[in-house]
Protein backbone atom coordinates (compact mmCIF):
# COMPACT_ATOMS: atom_id res chain seq x y z
CA MET A 1 -36.81 -16.67 45.16
CA THR A 2 -33.72 -14.10 46.09
CA LYS A 3 -33.81 -10.62 45.24
CA ARG A 4 -30.66 -10.90 42.79
CA LEU A 5 -32.39 -13.54 41.06
CA LYS A 6 -35.36 -11.63 40.48
CA SER A 7 -33.29 -9.01 39.16
CA TRP A 8 -31.43 -11.06 36.80
CA LEU A 9 -34.63 -12.78 35.31
CA ARG A 10 -36.02 -9.22 34.81
CA LEU A 11 -32.99 -7.98 32.91
CA ALA A 12 -33.22 -11.34 31.05
CA GLY A 13 -36.81 -10.49 30.08
CA LEU A 14 -36.00 -7.06 28.98
CA ALA A 15 -33.10 -8.13 26.95
CA LEU A 16 -35.41 -11.19 25.20
CA VAL A 17 -38.18 -8.11 24.22
CA ALA A 18 -35.54 -5.88 22.92
CA LEU A 19 -34.22 -8.52 20.93
CA VAL A 20 -37.63 -9.26 20.00
CA LEU A 21 -38.63 -5.94 18.73
CA LEU A 22 -35.08 -5.41 17.13
CA ALA A 23 -35.55 -8.65 15.09
CA ALA A 24 -38.97 -7.23 14.10
CA ALA A 25 -37.69 -3.68 13.31
CA ALA A 26 -35.02 -5.51 10.93
CA LEU A 27 -37.41 -7.57 9.37
CA TRP A 28 -39.64 -4.82 8.59
CA PHE A 29 -37.17 -2.66 7.06
CA GLY A 30 -35.92 -5.72 4.69
CA LEU A 31 -39.28 -5.95 3.47
CA HIS A 32 -39.46 -2.00 3.21
CA GLN A 33 -36.20 -2.38 1.29
CA ALA A 34 -37.14 -5.55 -0.74
CA GLU A 35 -40.55 -3.58 -2.24
CA GLN A 36 -38.26 -0.76 -3.06
CA LYS A 37 -35.93 -2.82 -4.94
CA MET A 38 -38.54 -4.52 -6.84
CA GLN A 39 -40.19 -1.41 -8.09
CA ARG A 40 -37.06 0.44 -8.84
CA LYS A 41 -36.27 1.85 -12.02
CA VAL A 42 -33.57 0.08 -14.27
CA ASP A 43 -32.08 2.02 -17.26
CA VAL A 44 -30.91 -0.11 -19.72
CA ALA A 45 -29.09 1.32 -23.28
CA VAL A 46 -31.18 -1.42 -25.22
CA ARG A 47 -29.88 -1.96 -29.04
CA PRO A 48 -32.84 -3.92 -30.75
CA VAL A 49 -32.47 -6.97 -32.75
CA PRO A 50 -34.34 -7.17 -35.57
CA LEU A 51 -37.45 -9.72 -35.38
CA ARG A 52 -37.00 -12.60 -37.69
CA PRO A 53 -39.92 -13.57 -40.04
CA LEU A 54 -41.85 -16.34 -38.99
CA THR A 55 -41.05 -18.01 -42.25
CA ASP A 56 -37.41 -18.40 -41.22
CA THR A 57 -37.36 -21.84 -40.59
CA ALA A 58 -33.68 -22.38 -39.87
CA ALA A 59 -34.05 -19.73 -37.26
CA ILE A 60 -37.56 -21.18 -35.76
CA ASP A 61 -35.36 -24.44 -35.66
CA ARG A 62 -32.37 -22.86 -33.58
CA GLY A 63 -34.71 -21.19 -31.36
CA ARG A 64 -36.27 -24.53 -30.81
CA TYR A 65 -33.66 -25.92 -29.33
CA LEU A 66 -32.42 -22.98 -27.31
CA TYR A 67 -35.86 -23.12 -25.83
CA ALA A 68 -35.70 -26.84 -25.05
CA SER A 69 -32.36 -27.11 -23.74
CA ARG A 70 -31.43 -23.55 -22.18
CA GLY A 71 -34.07 -23.81 -19.32
CA CYS A 72 -37.12 -21.73 -20.67
CA VAL A 73 -39.28 -25.14 -20.83
CA ASP A 74 -38.78 -25.48 -17.17
CA CYS A 75 -40.22 -22.05 -16.27
CA HIS A 76 -42.74 -21.31 -19.09
CA GLY A 77 -43.29 -24.91 -20.11
CA ALA A 78 -43.28 -26.77 -23.39
CA HIS A 79 -45.71 -24.52 -25.42
CA GLY A 80 -44.79 -21.31 -23.53
CA GLY A 81 -48.04 -20.80 -21.49
CA GLY A 82 -46.58 -20.89 -18.38
CA ARG A 83 -45.73 -23.27 -15.54
CA THR A 84 -45.42 -23.53 -11.73
CA PHE A 85 -41.95 -24.61 -11.15
CA ILE A 86 -41.33 -23.92 -7.43
CA ASP A 87 -44.26 -25.10 -5.08
CA ASP A 88 -42.59 -25.46 -1.83
CA PRO A 89 -44.44 -26.06 1.41
CA ASN A 90 -42.41 -23.69 3.13
CA GLY A 91 -44.46 -20.81 1.62
CA MET A 92 -42.27 -20.16 -1.43
CA ARG A 93 -44.41 -20.71 -5.00
CA VAL A 94 -43.58 -19.20 -8.41
CA VAL A 95 -45.23 -19.62 -11.57
CA GLY A 96 -43.65 -18.74 -14.83
CA PRO A 97 -45.83 -16.58 -17.07
CA HIS A 98 -47.53 -17.24 -20.47
CA ILE A 99 -45.05 -15.92 -22.83
CA GLY A 100 -46.38 -17.40 -26.11
CA PRO A 101 -48.85 -16.07 -28.64
CA GLY A 102 -52.21 -15.77 -27.11
CA PRO A 103 -54.75 -14.35 -24.29
CA GLY A 104 -52.62 -13.42 -21.39
CA SER A 105 -49.43 -13.61 -22.70
CA VAL A 106 -46.99 -11.37 -21.08
CA THR A 107 -45.31 -10.34 -24.18
CA ALA A 108 -48.18 -9.27 -26.30
CA GLY A 109 -47.27 -6.02 -27.88
CA TYR A 110 -43.58 -6.40 -27.05
CA ARG A 111 -41.50 -4.35 -29.60
CA PRO A 112 -38.14 -5.83 -30.66
CA GLU A 113 -36.23 -3.60 -27.82
CA ASP A 114 -38.53 -5.23 -24.92
CA TRP A 115 -37.47 -8.89 -26.11
CA VAL A 116 -33.83 -7.78 -25.57
CA ARG A 117 -34.49 -5.99 -22.42
CA VAL A 118 -36.38 -8.98 -20.57
CA ILE A 119 -34.15 -11.85 -22.17
CA ARG A 120 -30.45 -10.37 -22.06
CA HIS A 121 -31.10 -7.80 -18.92
CA GLY A 122 -33.79 -9.00 -16.94
CA VAL A 123 -35.67 -5.78 -17.32
CA HIS A 124 -39.43 -5.31 -17.66
CA PRO A 125 -40.41 -3.01 -20.75
CA LEU A 126 -41.53 -0.63 -18.03
CA GLY A 127 -37.97 -0.63 -16.32
CA ARG A 128 -38.66 -2.39 -13.35
CA PRO A 129 -36.53 -5.75 -12.61
CA LEU A 130 -37.89 -9.02 -13.17
CA MET A 131 -37.68 -11.43 -10.41
CA ILE A 132 -36.61 -14.86 -10.57
CA MET A 133 -35.45 -14.38 -14.20
CA PRO A 134 -32.10 -15.84 -14.86
CA SER A 135 -31.02 -13.32 -17.61
CA GLU A 136 -27.41 -13.78 -16.56
CA ASP A 137 -27.71 -16.98 -18.32
CA TYR A 138 -28.90 -15.55 -21.04
CA ASN A 139 -27.06 -11.87 -21.29
CA ARG A 140 -24.14 -13.30 -23.30
CA PHE A 141 -26.70 -14.62 -26.15
CA THR A 142 -25.40 -13.66 -29.81
CA ASP A 143 -27.72 -11.46 -31.84
CA ALA A 144 -28.43 -14.72 -34.09
CA ASP A 145 -29.61 -16.85 -30.84
CA LEU A 146 -31.47 -14.13 -29.27
CA ALA A 147 -33.29 -13.74 -32.38
CA SER A 148 -34.08 -17.37 -33.18
CA LEU A 149 -35.24 -17.83 -29.53
CA VAL A 150 -37.40 -15.06 -30.05
CA ALA A 151 -38.68 -16.53 -33.32
CA TYR A 152 -39.49 -19.82 -31.94
CA ILE A 153 -41.37 -18.56 -29.29
CA ARG A 154 -43.51 -16.05 -31.87
CA SER A 155 -44.21 -19.10 -33.87
CA LEU A 156 -45.82 -21.44 -30.91
CA PRO A 157 -49.61 -22.14 -31.48
CA PRO A 158 -51.65 -19.85 -29.59
CA THR A 159 -53.01 -21.06 -26.20
CA PRO A 160 -54.45 -19.92 -23.05
CA GLY A 161 -51.69 -19.63 -20.29
CA ALA A 162 -51.05 -18.54 -16.61
CA ALA A 163 -50.08 -15.43 -14.93
CA ALA A 164 -46.70 -15.00 -13.36
CA VAL A 165 -47.12 -15.79 -9.33
CA ILE A 166 -44.02 -14.75 -6.93
CA ASP A 167 -44.79 -15.74 -3.46
CA LEU A 168 -41.86 -15.54 -1.46
CA PRO A 169 -41.53 -16.38 2.10
CA LEU A 170 -40.71 -13.36 4.30
CA PRO A 171 -37.30 -14.45 5.21
CA VAL A 172 -36.41 -14.61 1.57
CA ARG A 173 -37.92 -10.92 0.82
CA ALA A 174 -36.34 -9.35 3.54
CA LEU A 175 -32.73 -11.03 2.35
CA TYR A 176 -33.29 -9.67 -0.97
CA GLY A 177 -34.10 -6.17 0.57
CA PHE A 178 -30.73 -6.63 2.43
CA GLY A 179 -28.98 -7.38 -0.45
CA LEU A 180 -28.00 -11.17 0.44
CA ILE A 181 -29.91 -12.07 -2.52
CA GLN A 182 -29.92 -10.01 -5.77
CA ASP A 183 -32.13 -9.96 -8.83
CA ALA A 184 -30.66 -10.84 -12.09
CA ALA A 185 -30.78 -7.31 -13.11
CA ALA A 186 -28.25 -6.29 -10.29
CA LYS A 187 -25.72 -8.76 -11.25
CA ILE A 188 -25.55 -8.26 -15.05
CA ASP A 189 -23.24 -5.69 -16.70
CA HIS A 190 -25.48 -3.89 -18.85
CA THR A 191 -22.83 -2.11 -20.73
CA ARG A 192 -21.12 -5.06 -22.09
CA PRO A 193 -21.77 -5.39 -25.85
CA PRO A 194 -23.52 -8.95 -26.96
CA ALA A 195 -21.02 -11.82 -27.59
CA ALA A 196 -19.33 -12.25 -30.77
CA PRO A 197 -20.14 -15.44 -32.43
CA VAL A 198 -18.08 -18.53 -32.36
CA PRO A 199 -17.86 -21.33 -34.42
CA GLU A 200 -20.30 -24.35 -32.92
CA GLY A 201 -18.03 -27.14 -32.46
CA VAL A 202 -16.06 -28.97 -29.71
CA SER A 203 -13.72 -26.25 -28.52
CA VAL A 204 -12.96 -24.29 -25.13
CA GLN A 205 -14.90 -21.23 -27.02
CA HIS A 206 -17.66 -22.86 -27.73
CA GLY A 207 -17.60 -24.43 -24.49
CA ALA A 208 -17.61 -20.94 -22.79
CA TYR A 209 -20.33 -19.79 -24.81
CA VAL A 210 -22.51 -22.95 -23.40
CA ALA A 211 -21.35 -22.49 -19.84
CA ASN A 212 -23.20 -19.28 -19.80
CA MET A 213 -26.55 -21.46 -18.78
CA CYS A 214 -24.83 -22.14 -15.75
CA LEU A 215 -24.05 -19.04 -14.15
CA GLY A 216 -27.51 -18.38 -12.32
CA CYS A 217 -27.48 -21.72 -10.09
CA HIS A 218 -23.31 -22.22 -9.97
CA GLY A 219 -22.26 -18.41 -9.87
CA ALA A 220 -20.11 -16.25 -12.17
CA GLN A 221 -17.12 -18.17 -11.22
CA LEU A 222 -18.85 -21.42 -11.33
CA ALA A 223 -17.60 -21.89 -7.38
CA GLY A 224 -21.21 -23.17 -6.44
CA GLY A 225 -22.96 -22.21 -3.12
CA LYS A 226 -26.47 -21.48 -2.03
CA ILE A 227 -28.82 -21.11 -5.03
CA PRO A 228 -29.87 -17.28 -4.88
CA GLY A 229 -33.62 -17.14 -3.97
CA GLY A 230 -34.19 -20.98 -3.80
CA PRO A 231 -36.35 -22.49 -1.54
CA PRO A 232 -34.45 -23.11 2.01
CA ASP A 233 -34.51 -26.67 1.70
CA TRP A 234 -32.57 -26.65 -1.70
CA PRO A 235 -28.93 -28.28 -1.56
CA ALA A 236 -26.16 -25.82 -2.65
CA ALA A 237 -25.00 -25.63 -6.28
CA SER A 238 -22.02 -27.91 -6.95
CA ARG A 239 -18.74 -26.25 -7.09
CA LEU A 240 -17.78 -26.67 -11.06
CA ALA A 241 -14.49 -24.75 -11.04
CA PRO A 242 -11.24 -26.43 -9.71
CA GLY A 243 -10.29 -26.04 -6.20
CA GLU A 244 -11.38 -28.09 -2.89
CA GLY A 245 -14.79 -29.71 -3.48
CA SER A 246 -15.25 -29.51 -7.47
CA VAL A 247 -17.35 -32.19 -8.79
CA MET A 248 -15.52 -32.36 -11.88
CA ALA A 249 -13.31 -34.95 -10.65
CA ARG A 250 -16.27 -37.06 -11.03
CA TYR A 251 -16.59 -36.43 -14.74
CA PRO A 252 -13.46 -37.12 -16.35
CA ASP A 253 -14.93 -37.65 -19.82
CA ALA A 254 -17.75 -35.91 -21.74
CA GLU A 255 -19.53 -39.37 -21.86
CA SER A 256 -19.68 -39.52 -17.84
CA MET A 257 -21.46 -36.00 -18.12
CA MET A 258 -23.60 -37.01 -20.68
CA ARG A 259 -25.08 -39.70 -18.39
CA LEU A 260 -25.56 -37.12 -15.63
CA PHE A 261 -27.47 -34.96 -17.78
CA LYS A 262 -29.91 -37.75 -19.43
CA THR A 263 -30.32 -39.78 -16.29
CA GLY A 264 -30.30 -37.08 -13.27
CA GLN A 265 -27.74 -39.50 -11.39
CA ARG A 266 -24.04 -39.10 -10.48
CA PRO A 267 -21.80 -41.92 -11.27
CA ASP A 268 -22.32 -44.07 -8.10
CA GLY A 269 -25.97 -43.75 -9.01
CA THR A 270 -27.35 -41.59 -6.24
CA PRO A 271 -29.84 -38.77 -7.77
CA VAL A 272 -28.96 -35.18 -8.15
CA GLN A 273 -31.96 -33.12 -6.20
CA VAL A 274 -32.09 -29.85 -7.90
CA MET A 275 -30.84 -29.01 -11.61
CA PRO A 276 -32.88 -28.65 -14.80
CA PHE A 277 -32.85 -32.26 -16.34
CA GLU A 278 -35.72 -31.52 -18.33
CA SER A 279 -33.88 -29.16 -20.23
CA LEU A 280 -30.19 -30.29 -19.65
CA ARG A 281 -31.01 -33.83 -21.40
CA GLU A 282 -32.01 -31.99 -24.50
CA ILE A 283 -28.29 -30.60 -25.03
CA SER A 284 -26.76 -31.74 -28.04
CA GLU A 285 -23.50 -33.95 -28.19
CA THR A 286 -21.29 -31.10 -29.66
CA ASP A 287 -22.74 -28.69 -26.83
CA MET A 288 -22.05 -31.23 -24.38
CA ARG A 289 -18.80 -32.08 -25.29
CA ALA A 290 -17.68 -28.21 -25.62
CA LEU A 291 -18.95 -27.72 -22.22
CA HIS A 292 -17.07 -30.32 -20.68
CA LEU A 293 -13.71 -29.37 -22.45
CA TYR A 294 -14.40 -26.15 -21.13
CA LEU A 295 -15.06 -27.03 -17.51
CA ARG A 296 -12.31 -29.43 -17.24
CA GLN A 297 -9.63 -26.47 -18.25
CA LEU A 298 -11.01 -23.74 -16.21
CA PRO A 299 -8.83 -22.22 -13.57
CA PRO A 300 -9.09 -21.72 -10.14
CA PRO A 301 -11.88 -18.78 -9.29
CA ALA A 302 -9.83 -15.39 -8.64
CA LYS A 303 -9.67 -14.85 -4.50
CA GLY A 304 -11.43 -11.57 -2.95
């Protein structure tokens, strides 16, 4: 072995060690930043929404529909007792906590303002951000719908349940620490007033209200992309907005989208791997037609 080759190998070894040390330092810094972000205080000026009495059957019926169709059941289970909804072999495990009445419920003792802070803002009653809580989907709930959802949850029969579990792989935690993945509290404009009610019907306005449930996975402009915080092997969320790659060309009418939501299959019969079909199949025909109408007339996302 020549002297020059020995010198080159020594330099290459030193460079490799330096890269390993640099990567380890970056990972440590990202994990440190993640812990700081998870424990940060999020100050939100919350206006309480009065709780509905448990005798308000109309509110409870509306809340039952929202709970079943807007994703709550996917994370917290049919009876609010909690549910494991991510158990990935790569090390990501997430259990939605018990939120209904009964021992161990995280909502025990919630005041009206606490329900608003959690659902609409993604912030724990003590002020820290909630992880894996898609409050960007619920931030635009009208006061009436938020109150109805809470009324239904409070009306559930008491049951024992599960505690929250959030086990995130180190790379996911580091990406969160570096700001490449955000929690809902960081995405939401907490100063926006609640959405004004619009008449329920097959209209663009009502469809826009229903489409808020899509923001957490498909993005603020519904342009799709990697699902924030999802397991690494999850496929990217589809583009719903107009433009290259939009999937809306596959769904020229509301009936075609209804079949997708009911069956979990594309028009060509292939299954969609990651979508909350347990909830989506519960969406009413009116909501579905309004959503389709809204998505079909969307303008292209703004650039920049």
